[in-house]
PDB file of C-alpha atoms in Angstrom:
ATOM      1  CA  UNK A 937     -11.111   9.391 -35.806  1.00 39.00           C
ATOM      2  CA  UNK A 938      -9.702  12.212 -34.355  1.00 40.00           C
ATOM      3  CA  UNK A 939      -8.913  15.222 -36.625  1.00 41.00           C
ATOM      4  CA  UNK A 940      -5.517  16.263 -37.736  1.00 41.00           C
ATOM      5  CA  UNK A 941      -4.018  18.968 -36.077  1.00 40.00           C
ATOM      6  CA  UNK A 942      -2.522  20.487 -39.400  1.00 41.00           C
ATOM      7  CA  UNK A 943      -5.844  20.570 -41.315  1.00 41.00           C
ATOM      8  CA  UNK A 944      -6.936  24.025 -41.725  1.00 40.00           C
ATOM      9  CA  UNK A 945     -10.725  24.378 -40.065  1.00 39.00           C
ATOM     10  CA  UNK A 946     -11.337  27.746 -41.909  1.00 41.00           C
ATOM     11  CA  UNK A 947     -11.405  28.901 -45.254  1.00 39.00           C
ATOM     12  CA  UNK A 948      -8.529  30.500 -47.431  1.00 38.00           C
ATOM     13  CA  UNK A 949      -7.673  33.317 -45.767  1.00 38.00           C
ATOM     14  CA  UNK A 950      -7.361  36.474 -47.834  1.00 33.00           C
ATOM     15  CA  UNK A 951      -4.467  37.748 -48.563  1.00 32.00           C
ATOM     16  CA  UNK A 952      -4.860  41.112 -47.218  1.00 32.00           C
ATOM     17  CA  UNK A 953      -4.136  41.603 -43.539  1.00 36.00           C
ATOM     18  CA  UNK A 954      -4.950  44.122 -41.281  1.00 34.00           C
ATOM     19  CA  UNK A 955      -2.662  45.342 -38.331  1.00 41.00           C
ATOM     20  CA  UNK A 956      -3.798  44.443 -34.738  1.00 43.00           C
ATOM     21  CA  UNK A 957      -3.319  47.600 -33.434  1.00 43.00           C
ATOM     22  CA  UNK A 958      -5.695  49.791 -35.963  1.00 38.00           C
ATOM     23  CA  UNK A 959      -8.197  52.128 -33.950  1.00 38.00           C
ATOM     24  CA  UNK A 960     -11.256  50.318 -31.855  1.00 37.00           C
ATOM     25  CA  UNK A 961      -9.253  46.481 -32.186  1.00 43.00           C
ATOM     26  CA  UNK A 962      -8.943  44.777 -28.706  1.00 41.00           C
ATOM     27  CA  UNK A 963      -5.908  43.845 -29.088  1.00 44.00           C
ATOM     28  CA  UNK A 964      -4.746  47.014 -29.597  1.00 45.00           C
ATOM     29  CA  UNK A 965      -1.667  46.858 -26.717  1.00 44.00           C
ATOM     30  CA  UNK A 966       1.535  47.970 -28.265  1.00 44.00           C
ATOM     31  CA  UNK A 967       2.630  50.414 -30.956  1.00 40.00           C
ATOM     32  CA  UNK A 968       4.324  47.235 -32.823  1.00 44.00           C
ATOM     33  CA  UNK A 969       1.368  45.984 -34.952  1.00 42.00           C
ATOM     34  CA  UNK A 970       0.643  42.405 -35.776  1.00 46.00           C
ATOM     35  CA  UNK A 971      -1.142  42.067 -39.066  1.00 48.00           C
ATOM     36  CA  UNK A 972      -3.091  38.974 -39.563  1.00 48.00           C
ATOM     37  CA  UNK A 973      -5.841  37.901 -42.245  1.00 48.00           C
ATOM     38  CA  UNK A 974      -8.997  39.943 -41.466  1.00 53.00           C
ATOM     39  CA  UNK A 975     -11.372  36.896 -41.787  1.00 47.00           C
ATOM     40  CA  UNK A 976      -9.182  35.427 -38.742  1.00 51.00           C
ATOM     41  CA  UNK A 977     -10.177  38.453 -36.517  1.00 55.00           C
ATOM     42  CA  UNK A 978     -13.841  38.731 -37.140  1.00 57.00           C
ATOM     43  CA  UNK A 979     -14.577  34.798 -35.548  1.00 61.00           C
ATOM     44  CA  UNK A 980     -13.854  33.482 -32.110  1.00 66.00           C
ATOM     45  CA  UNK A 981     -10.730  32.278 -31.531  1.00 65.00           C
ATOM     46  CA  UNK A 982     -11.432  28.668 -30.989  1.00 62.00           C
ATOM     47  CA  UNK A 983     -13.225  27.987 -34.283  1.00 68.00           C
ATOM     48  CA  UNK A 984      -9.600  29.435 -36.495  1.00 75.00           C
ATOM     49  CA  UNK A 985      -8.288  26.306 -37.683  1.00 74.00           C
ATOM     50  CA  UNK A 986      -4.609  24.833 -36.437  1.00 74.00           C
ATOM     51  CA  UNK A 987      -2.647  26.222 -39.553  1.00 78.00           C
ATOM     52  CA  UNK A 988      -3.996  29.531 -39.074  1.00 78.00           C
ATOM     53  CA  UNK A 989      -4.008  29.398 -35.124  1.00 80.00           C
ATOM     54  CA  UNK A 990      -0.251  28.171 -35.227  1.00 81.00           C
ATOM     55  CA  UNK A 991       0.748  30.963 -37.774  1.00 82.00           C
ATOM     56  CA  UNK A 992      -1.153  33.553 -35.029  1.00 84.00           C
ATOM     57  CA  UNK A 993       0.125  32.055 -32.134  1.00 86.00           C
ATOM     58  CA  UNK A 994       3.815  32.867 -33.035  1.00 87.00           C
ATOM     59  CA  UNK A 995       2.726  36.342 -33.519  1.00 86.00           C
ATOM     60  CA  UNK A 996       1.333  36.589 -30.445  1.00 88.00           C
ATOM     61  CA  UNK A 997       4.640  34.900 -29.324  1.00 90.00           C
ATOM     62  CA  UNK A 998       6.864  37.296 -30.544  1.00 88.00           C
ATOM     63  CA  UNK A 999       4.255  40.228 -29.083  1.00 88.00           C
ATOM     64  CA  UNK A1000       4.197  38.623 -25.594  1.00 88.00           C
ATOM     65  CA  UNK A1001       8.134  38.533 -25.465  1.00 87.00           C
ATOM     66  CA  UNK A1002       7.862  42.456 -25.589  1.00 87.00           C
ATOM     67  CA  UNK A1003       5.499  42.956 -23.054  1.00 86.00           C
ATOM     68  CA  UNK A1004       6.540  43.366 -19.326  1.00 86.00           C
ATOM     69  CA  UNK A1005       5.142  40.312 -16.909  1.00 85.00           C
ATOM     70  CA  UNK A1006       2.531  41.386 -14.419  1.00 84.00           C
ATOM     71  CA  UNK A1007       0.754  44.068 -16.716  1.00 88.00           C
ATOM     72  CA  UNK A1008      -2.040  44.329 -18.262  1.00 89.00           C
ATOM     73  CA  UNK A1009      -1.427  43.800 -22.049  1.00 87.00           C
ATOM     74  CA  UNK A1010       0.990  40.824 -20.912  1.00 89.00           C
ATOM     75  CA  UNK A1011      -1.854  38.943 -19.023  1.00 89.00           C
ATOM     76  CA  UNK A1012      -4.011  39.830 -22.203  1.00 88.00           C
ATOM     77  CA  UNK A1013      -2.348  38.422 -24.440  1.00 89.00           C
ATOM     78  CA  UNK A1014      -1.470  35.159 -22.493  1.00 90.00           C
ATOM     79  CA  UNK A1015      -5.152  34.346 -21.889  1.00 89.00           C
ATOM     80  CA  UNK A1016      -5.744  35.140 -26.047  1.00 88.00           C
ATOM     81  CA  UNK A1017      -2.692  32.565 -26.965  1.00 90.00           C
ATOM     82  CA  UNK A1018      -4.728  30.240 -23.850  1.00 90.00           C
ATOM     83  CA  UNK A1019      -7.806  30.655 -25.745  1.00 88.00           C
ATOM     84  CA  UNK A1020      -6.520  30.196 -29.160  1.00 87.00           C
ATOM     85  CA  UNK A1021      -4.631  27.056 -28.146  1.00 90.00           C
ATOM     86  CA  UNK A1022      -7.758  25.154 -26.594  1.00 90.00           C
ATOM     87  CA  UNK A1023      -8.092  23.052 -29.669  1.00 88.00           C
ATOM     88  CA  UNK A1024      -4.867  21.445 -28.499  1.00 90.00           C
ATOM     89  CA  UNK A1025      -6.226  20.369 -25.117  1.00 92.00           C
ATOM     90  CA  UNK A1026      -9.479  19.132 -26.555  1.00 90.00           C
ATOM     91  CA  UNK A1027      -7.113  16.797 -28.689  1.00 90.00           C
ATOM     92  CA  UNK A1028      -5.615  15.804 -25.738  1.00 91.00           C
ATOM     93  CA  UNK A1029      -8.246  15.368 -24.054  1.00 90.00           C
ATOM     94  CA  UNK A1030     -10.159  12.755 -26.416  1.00 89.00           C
ATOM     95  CA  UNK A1031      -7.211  10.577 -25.720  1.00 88.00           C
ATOM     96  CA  UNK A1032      -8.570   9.534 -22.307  1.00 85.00           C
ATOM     97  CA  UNK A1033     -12.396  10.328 -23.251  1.00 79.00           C
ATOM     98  CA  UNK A1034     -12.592   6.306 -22.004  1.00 79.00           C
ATOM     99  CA  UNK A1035     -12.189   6.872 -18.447  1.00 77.00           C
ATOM    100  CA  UNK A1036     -14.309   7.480 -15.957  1.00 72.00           C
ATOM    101  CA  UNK A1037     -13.604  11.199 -15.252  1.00 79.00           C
ATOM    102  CA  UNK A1038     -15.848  13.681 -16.736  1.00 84.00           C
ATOM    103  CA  UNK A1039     -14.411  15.231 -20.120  1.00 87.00           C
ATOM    104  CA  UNK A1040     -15.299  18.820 -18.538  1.00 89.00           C
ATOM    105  CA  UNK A1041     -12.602  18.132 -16.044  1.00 88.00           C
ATOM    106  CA  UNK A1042     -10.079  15.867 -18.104  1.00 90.00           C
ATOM    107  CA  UNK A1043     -10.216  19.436 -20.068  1.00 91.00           C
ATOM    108  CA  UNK A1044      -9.767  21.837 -17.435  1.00 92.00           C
ATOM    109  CA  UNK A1045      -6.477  19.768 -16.142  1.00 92.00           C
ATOM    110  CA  UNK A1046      -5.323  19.879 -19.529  1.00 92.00           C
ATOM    111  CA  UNK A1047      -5.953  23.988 -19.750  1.00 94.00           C
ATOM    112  CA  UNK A1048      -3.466  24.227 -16.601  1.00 93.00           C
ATOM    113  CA  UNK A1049      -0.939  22.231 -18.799  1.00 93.00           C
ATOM    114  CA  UNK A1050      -1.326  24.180 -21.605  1.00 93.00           C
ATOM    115  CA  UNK A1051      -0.633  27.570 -19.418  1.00 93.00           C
ATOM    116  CA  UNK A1052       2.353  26.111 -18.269  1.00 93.00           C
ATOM    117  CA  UNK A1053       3.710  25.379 -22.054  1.00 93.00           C
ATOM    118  CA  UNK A1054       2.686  28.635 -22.692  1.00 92.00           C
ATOM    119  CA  UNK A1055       4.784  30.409 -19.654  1.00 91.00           C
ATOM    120  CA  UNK A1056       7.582  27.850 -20.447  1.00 91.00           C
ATOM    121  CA  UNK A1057       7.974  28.222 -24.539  1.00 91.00           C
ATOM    122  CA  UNK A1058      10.339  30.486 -25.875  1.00 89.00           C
ATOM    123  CA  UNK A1059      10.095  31.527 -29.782  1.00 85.00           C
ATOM    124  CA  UNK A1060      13.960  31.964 -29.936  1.00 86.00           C
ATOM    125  CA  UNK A1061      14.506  28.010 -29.261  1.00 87.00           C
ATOM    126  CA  UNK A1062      12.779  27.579 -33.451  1.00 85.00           C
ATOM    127  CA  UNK A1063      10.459  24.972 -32.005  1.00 88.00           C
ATOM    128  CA  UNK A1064       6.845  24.992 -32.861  1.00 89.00           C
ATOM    129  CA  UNK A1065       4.648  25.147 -30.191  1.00 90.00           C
ATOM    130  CA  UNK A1066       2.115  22.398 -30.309  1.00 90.00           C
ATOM    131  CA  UNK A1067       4.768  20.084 -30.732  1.00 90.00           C
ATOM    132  CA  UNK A1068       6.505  21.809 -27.732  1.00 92.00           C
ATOM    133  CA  UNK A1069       3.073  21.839 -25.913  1.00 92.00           C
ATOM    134  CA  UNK A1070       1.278  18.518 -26.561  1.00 93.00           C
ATOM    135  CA  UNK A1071       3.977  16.467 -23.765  1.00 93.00           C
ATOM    136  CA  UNK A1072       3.342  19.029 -21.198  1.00 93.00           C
ATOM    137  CA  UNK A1073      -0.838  19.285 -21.849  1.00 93.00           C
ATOM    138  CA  UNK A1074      -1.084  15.227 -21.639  1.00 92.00           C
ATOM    139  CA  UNK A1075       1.632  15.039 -18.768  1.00 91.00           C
ATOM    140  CA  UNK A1076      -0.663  17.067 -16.624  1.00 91.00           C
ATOM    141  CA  UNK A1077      -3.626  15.103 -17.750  1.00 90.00           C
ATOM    142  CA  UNK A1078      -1.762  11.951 -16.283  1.00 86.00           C
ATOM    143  CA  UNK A1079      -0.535  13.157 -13.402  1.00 85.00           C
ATOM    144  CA  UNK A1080      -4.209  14.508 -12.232  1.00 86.00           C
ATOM    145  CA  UNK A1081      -5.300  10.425 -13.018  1.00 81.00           C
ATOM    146  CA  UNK A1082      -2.149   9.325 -11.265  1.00 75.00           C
ATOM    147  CA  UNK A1083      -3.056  11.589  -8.111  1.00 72.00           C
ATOM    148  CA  UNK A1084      -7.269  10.841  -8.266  1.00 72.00           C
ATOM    149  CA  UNK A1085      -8.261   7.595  -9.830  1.00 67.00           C
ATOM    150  CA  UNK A1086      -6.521   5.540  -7.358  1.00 67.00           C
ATOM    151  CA  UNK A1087      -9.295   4.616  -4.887  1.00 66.00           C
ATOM    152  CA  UNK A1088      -6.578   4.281  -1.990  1.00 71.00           C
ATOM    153  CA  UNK A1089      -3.225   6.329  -2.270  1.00 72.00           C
ATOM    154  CA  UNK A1090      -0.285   4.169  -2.512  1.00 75.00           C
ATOM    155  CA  UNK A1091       3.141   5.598  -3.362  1.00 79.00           C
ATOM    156  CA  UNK A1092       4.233   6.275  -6.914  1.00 78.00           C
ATOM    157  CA  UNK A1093       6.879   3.950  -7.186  1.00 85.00           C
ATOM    158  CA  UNK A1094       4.143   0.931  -7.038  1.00 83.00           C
ATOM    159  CA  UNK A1095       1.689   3.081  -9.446  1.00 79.00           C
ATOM    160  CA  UNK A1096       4.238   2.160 -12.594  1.00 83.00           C
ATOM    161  CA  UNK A1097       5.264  -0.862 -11.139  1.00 87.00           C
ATOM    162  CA  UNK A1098       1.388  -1.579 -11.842  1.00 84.00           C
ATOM    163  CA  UNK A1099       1.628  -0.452 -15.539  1.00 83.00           C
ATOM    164  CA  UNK A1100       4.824  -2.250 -16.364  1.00 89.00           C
ATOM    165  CA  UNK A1101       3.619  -5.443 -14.391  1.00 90.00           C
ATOM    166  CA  UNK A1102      -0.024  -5.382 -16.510  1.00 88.00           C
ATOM    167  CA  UNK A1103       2.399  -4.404 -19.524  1.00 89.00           C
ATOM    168  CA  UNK A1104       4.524  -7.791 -18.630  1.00 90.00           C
ATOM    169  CA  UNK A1105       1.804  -9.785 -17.735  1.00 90.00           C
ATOM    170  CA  UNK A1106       0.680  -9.483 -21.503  1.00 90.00           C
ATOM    171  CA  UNK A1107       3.602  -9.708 -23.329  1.00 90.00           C
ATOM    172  CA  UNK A1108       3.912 -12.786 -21.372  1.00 90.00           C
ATOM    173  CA  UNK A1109       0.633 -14.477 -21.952  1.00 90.00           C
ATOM    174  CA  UNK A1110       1.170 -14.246 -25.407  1.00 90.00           C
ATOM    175  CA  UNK A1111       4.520 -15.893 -25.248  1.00 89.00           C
ATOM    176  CA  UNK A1112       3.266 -18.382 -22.628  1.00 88.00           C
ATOM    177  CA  UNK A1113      -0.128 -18.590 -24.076  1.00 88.00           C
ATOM    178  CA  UNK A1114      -0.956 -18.834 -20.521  1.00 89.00           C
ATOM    179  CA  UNK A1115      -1.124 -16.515 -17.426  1.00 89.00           C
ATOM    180  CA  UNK A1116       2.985 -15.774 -16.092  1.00 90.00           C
ATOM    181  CA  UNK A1117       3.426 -16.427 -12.269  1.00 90.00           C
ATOM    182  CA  UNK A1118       4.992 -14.090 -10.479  1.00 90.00           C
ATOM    183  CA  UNK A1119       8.861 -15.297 -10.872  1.00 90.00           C
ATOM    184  CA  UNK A1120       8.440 -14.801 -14.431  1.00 91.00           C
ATOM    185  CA  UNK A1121       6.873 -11.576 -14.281  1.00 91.00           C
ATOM    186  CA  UNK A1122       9.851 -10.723 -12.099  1.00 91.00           C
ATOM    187  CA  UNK A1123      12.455 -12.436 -14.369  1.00 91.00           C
ATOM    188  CA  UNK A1124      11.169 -10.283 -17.305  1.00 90.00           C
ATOM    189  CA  UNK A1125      10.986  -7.079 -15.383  1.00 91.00           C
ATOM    190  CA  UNK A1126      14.201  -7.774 -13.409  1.00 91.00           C
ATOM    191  CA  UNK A1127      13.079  -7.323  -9.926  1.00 91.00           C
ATOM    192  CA  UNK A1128      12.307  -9.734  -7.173  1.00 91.00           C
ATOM    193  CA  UNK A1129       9.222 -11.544  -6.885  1.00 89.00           C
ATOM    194  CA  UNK A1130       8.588 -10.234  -3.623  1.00 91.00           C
ATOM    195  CA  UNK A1131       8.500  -6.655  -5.345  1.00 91.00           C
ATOM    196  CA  UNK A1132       5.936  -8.332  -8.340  1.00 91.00           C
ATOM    197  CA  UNK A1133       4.106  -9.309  -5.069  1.00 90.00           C
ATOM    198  CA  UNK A1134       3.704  -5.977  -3.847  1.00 89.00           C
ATOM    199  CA  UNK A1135       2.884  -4.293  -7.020  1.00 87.00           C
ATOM    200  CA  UNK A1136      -0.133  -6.877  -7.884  1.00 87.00           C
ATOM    201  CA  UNK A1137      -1.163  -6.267  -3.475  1.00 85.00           C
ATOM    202  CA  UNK A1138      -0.840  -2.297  -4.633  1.00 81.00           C
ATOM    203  CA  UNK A1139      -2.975  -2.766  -7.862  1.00 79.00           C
ATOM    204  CA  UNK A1140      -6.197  -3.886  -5.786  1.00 77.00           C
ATOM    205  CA  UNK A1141      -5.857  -0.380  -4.936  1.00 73.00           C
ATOM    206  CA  UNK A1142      -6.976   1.273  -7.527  1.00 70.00           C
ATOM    207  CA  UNK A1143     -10.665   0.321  -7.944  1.00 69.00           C
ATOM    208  CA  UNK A1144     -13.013  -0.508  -4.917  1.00 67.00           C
ATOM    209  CA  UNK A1145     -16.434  -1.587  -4.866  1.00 68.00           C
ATOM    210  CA  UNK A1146     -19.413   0.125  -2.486  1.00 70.00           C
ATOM    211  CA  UNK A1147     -20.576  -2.548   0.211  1.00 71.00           C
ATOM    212  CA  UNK A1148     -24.072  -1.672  -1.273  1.00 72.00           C
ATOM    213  CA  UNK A1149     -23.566  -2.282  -4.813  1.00 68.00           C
ATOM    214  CA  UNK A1150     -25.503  -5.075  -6.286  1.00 69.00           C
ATOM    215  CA  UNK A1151     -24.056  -8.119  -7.634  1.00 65.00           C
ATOM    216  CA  UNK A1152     -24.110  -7.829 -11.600  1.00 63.00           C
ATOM    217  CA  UNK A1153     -25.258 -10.719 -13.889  1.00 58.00           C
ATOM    218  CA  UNK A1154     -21.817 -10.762 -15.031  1.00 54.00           C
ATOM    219  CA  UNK A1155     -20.642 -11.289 -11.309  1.00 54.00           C
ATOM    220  CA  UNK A1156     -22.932 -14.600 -11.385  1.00 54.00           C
ATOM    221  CA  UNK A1157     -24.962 -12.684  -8.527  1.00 52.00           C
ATOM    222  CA  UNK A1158     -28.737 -12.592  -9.964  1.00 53.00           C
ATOM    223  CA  UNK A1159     -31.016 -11.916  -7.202  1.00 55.00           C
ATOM    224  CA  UNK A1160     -28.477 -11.935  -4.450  1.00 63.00           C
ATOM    225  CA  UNK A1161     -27.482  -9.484  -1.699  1.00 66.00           C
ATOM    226  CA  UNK A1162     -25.525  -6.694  -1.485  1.00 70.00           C
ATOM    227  CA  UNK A1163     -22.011  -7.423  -0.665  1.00 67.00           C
ATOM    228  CA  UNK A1164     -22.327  -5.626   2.778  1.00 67.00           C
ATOM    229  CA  UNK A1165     -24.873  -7.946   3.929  1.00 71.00           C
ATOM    230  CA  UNK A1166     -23.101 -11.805   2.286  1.00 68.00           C
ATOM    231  CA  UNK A1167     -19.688 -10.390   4.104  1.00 71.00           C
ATOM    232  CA  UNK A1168     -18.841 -11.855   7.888  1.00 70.00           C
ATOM    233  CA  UNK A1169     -20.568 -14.274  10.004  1.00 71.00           C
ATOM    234  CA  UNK A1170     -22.297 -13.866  13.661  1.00 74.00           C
ATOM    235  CA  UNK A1171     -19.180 -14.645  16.081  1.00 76.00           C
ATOM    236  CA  UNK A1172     -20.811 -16.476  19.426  1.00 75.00           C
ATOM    237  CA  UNK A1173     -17.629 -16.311  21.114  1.00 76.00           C
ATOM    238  CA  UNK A1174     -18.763 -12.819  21.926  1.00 78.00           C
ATOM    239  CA  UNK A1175     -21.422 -13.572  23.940  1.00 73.00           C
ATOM    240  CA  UNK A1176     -18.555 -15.172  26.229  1.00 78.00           C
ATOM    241  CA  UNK A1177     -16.347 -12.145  26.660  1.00 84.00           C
ATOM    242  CA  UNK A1178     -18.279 -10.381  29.161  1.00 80.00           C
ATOM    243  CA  UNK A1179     -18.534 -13.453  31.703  1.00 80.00           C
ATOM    244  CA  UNK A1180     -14.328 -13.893  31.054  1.00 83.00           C
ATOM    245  CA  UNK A1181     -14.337 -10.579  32.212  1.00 85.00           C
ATOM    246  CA  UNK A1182     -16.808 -10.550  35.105  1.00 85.00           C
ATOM    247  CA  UNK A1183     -15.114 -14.106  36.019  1.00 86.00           C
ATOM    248  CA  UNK A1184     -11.707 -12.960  36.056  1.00 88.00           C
ATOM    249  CA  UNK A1185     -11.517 -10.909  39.794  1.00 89.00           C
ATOM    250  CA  UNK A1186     -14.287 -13.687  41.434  1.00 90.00           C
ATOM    251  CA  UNK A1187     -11.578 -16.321  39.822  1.00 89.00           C
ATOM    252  CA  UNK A1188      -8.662 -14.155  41.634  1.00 89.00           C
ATOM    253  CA  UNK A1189     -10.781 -14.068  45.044  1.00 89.00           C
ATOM    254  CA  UNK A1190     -10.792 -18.308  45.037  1.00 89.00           C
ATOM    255  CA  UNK A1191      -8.438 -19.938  47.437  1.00 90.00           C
ATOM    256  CA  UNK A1192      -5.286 -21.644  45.762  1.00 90.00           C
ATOM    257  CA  UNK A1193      -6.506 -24.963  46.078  1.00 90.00           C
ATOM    258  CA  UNK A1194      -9.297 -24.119  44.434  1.00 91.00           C
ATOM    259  CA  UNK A1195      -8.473 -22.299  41.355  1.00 91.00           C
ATOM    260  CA  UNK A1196      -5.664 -25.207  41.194  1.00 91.00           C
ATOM    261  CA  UNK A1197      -8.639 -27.524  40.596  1.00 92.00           C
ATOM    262  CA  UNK A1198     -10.247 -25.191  37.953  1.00 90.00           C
ATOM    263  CA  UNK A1199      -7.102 -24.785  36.333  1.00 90.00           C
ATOM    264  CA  UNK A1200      -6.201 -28.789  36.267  1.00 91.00           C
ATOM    265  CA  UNK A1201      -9.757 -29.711  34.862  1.00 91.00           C
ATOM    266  CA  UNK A1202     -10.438 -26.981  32.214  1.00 89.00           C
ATOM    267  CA  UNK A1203      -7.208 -25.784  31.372  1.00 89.00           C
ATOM    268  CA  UNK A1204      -5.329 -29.171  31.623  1.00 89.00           C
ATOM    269  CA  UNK A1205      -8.447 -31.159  30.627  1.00 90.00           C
ATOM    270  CA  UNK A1206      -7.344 -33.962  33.775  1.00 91.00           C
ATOM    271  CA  UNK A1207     -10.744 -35.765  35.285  1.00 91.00           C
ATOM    272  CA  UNK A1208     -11.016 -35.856  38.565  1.00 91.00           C
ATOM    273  CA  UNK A1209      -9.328 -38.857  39.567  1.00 91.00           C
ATOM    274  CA  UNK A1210      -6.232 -37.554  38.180  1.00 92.00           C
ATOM    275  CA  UNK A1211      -6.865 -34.369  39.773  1.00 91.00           C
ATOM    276  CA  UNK A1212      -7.072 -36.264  43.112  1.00 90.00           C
ATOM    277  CA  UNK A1213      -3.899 -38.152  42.396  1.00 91.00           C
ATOM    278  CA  UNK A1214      -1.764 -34.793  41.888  1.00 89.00           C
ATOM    279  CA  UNK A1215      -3.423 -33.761  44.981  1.00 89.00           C
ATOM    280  CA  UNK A1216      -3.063 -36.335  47.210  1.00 90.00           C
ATOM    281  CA  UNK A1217      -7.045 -35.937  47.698  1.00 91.00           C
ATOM    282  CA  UNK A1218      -9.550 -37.931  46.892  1.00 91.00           C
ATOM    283  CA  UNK A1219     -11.877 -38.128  43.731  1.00 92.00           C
ATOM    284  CA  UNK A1220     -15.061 -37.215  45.424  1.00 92.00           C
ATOM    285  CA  UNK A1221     -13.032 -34.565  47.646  1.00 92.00           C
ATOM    286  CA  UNK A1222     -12.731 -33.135  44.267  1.00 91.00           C
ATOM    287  CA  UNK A1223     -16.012 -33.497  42.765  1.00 92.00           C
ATOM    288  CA  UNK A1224     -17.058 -31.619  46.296  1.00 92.00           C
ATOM    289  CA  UNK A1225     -14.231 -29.131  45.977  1.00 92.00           C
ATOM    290  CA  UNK A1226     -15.493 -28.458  42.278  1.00 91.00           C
ATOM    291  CA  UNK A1227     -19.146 -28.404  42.315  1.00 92.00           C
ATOM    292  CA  UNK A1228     -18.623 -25.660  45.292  1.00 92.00           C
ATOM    293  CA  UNK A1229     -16.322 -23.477  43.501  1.00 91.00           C
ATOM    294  CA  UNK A1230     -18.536 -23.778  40.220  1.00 91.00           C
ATOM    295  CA  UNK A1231     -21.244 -23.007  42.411  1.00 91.00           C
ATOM    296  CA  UNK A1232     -20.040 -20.072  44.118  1.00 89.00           C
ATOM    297  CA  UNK A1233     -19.047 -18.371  40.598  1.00 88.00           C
ATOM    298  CA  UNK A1234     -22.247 -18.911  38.488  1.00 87.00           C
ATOM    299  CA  UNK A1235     -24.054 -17.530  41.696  1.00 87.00           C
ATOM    300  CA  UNK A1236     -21.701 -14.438  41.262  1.00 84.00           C
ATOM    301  CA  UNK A1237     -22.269 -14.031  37.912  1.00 81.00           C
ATOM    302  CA  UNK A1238     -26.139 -14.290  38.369  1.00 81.00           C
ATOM    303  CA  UNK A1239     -25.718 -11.343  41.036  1.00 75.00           C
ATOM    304  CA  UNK A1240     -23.817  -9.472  38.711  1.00 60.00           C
ATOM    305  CA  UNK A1241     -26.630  -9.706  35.990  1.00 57.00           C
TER     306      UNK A1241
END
């Protein structure tokens, strides 16, 4: 279980406090002194527990509000409230600790959410500032799983119409006790089915599968091949393309007549008495007229070769 974010991490603090800006401290930046418990500023800043770190961090609040943007002892302490905050985006941060991202970077997205609450939070407004922090820190953690886990981009409008169809979908099958087709889905969501159509097309977007991978036992694919090598089939129509297209100008070169008979026999499908009959020829006219013409094109395609 996660830990609180009220429960103190260090001991009592004493009650005697020393000002921030006595000789040799490094956060000696303004003649205004801070004075904070003197066990606080003799450990790192990320072990002083949340009480303590939230009673500091409006000090350091109040401190920054003094100090002009851009200088030195402004971007100082910034990075120390950064710093001193981290236990907040590590919170944050367990929250997804189930996905596949590493928990390095899940962190590191949530640090660029926490600068932002930090830039954006104003002491004056009597809000505290983890509760003023946390929406921003996990918003930024969800956009970066929006913009990256999705194995093919699709538009955002059909990345929530994925959560609110799988959230749907479930309410559904528990009514139902059975799988909801999509006109109920799009009865309970109150869109057409053709849009529940496109969100389920869009959710086969999000995960895809390497040709190479190996079928798992789960998959009911012991011992077979990779997917790459069970997918498609050998076409022999191929093999034909190249003789349509070497036949095509010796076909264009054939008197009428000729590539009349072609076209009655294997484009109609007529035999060659019927062939003679729209002719006016005879049947073995034909047969002489055909086996010349087939002739004379096999022997072009056999010079061609």
């Amino acid at each position: 279980m996660s830990p609180r974010l009220d429960a103190p991490r260090t001991p009592d603090a004493p009650s005697a406090a020393v000002p921030l800006d006595r000789p040799g401290h490094p956060m000696n930046l303004s003649p205004h002194a801070v004075r904070l418990p003197e066990q606080l500023t003799e450990q790192p800043l990320d072990r002083i527990g949340p009480v303590d770190a939230r009673a500091l961090s409006k000090q350091l609040f109040a401190r920054l509000a003094e100090l002009e943007e851009g200088t030195h002892d402004h971007s100082y302490v910034r990075n120390t409230l950064v710093e001193l905050n981290l236990a907040l985006v590590r919170f944050a941060a367990s929250r997804f600790g189930t996905r596949s991202e590493p928990m390095e970077d899940i962190v590191q997205v949530g640090t660029i959410g926490l600068i932002k609450a930090i830039d954006r939070f104003e002491l004056s407004r009597g809000v505290e500032f983890p509760t003023f922090a946390m929406p921003t820190i996990i918003g930024e953690i969800k956009r970066f799983f929006r913009d990256t886990s999705w194995s093919v981009h699709v538009p955002r409008r059909l990345q929530e119409l994925r959560l609110d169809l799988a959230r749907a979908g479930d309410a559904l099958s528990q009514r139902l006790d059975r799988a909801p087709t999509a006109a109920e889905l799009a009865e309970e969501l109150g869109i057409s089915p053709e849009e529940v159509v496109e969100g389920m097309t869009a959710s086969n977007a999000y995960t895809a599968a390497s040709l190479d991978a190996q079928p798992t036992e789960e998959d009911g694919g012991g011992g077979e091949a990779a997917l790459a090598d069970r997918l498609g089939y050998e076409d022999h129509g191929l093999t034909g393309i190249e003789y349509i297209a070497s036949l095509k100008p010796m076909i264009a070169s054939l008197p009428a007549r000729e590539r009349e008979i072609l076209s009655l026999r294997f484009v109609s499908g007529l035999t060659q008495s019927e062939i003679g009959a729209e002719l006016g020829i005879s049947q073995m006219h034909v047969s002489r007229l055909l086996s010349r013409t087939l002739e004379r094109l096999r022997r072009g395609l056999t010079l061609e070769e």
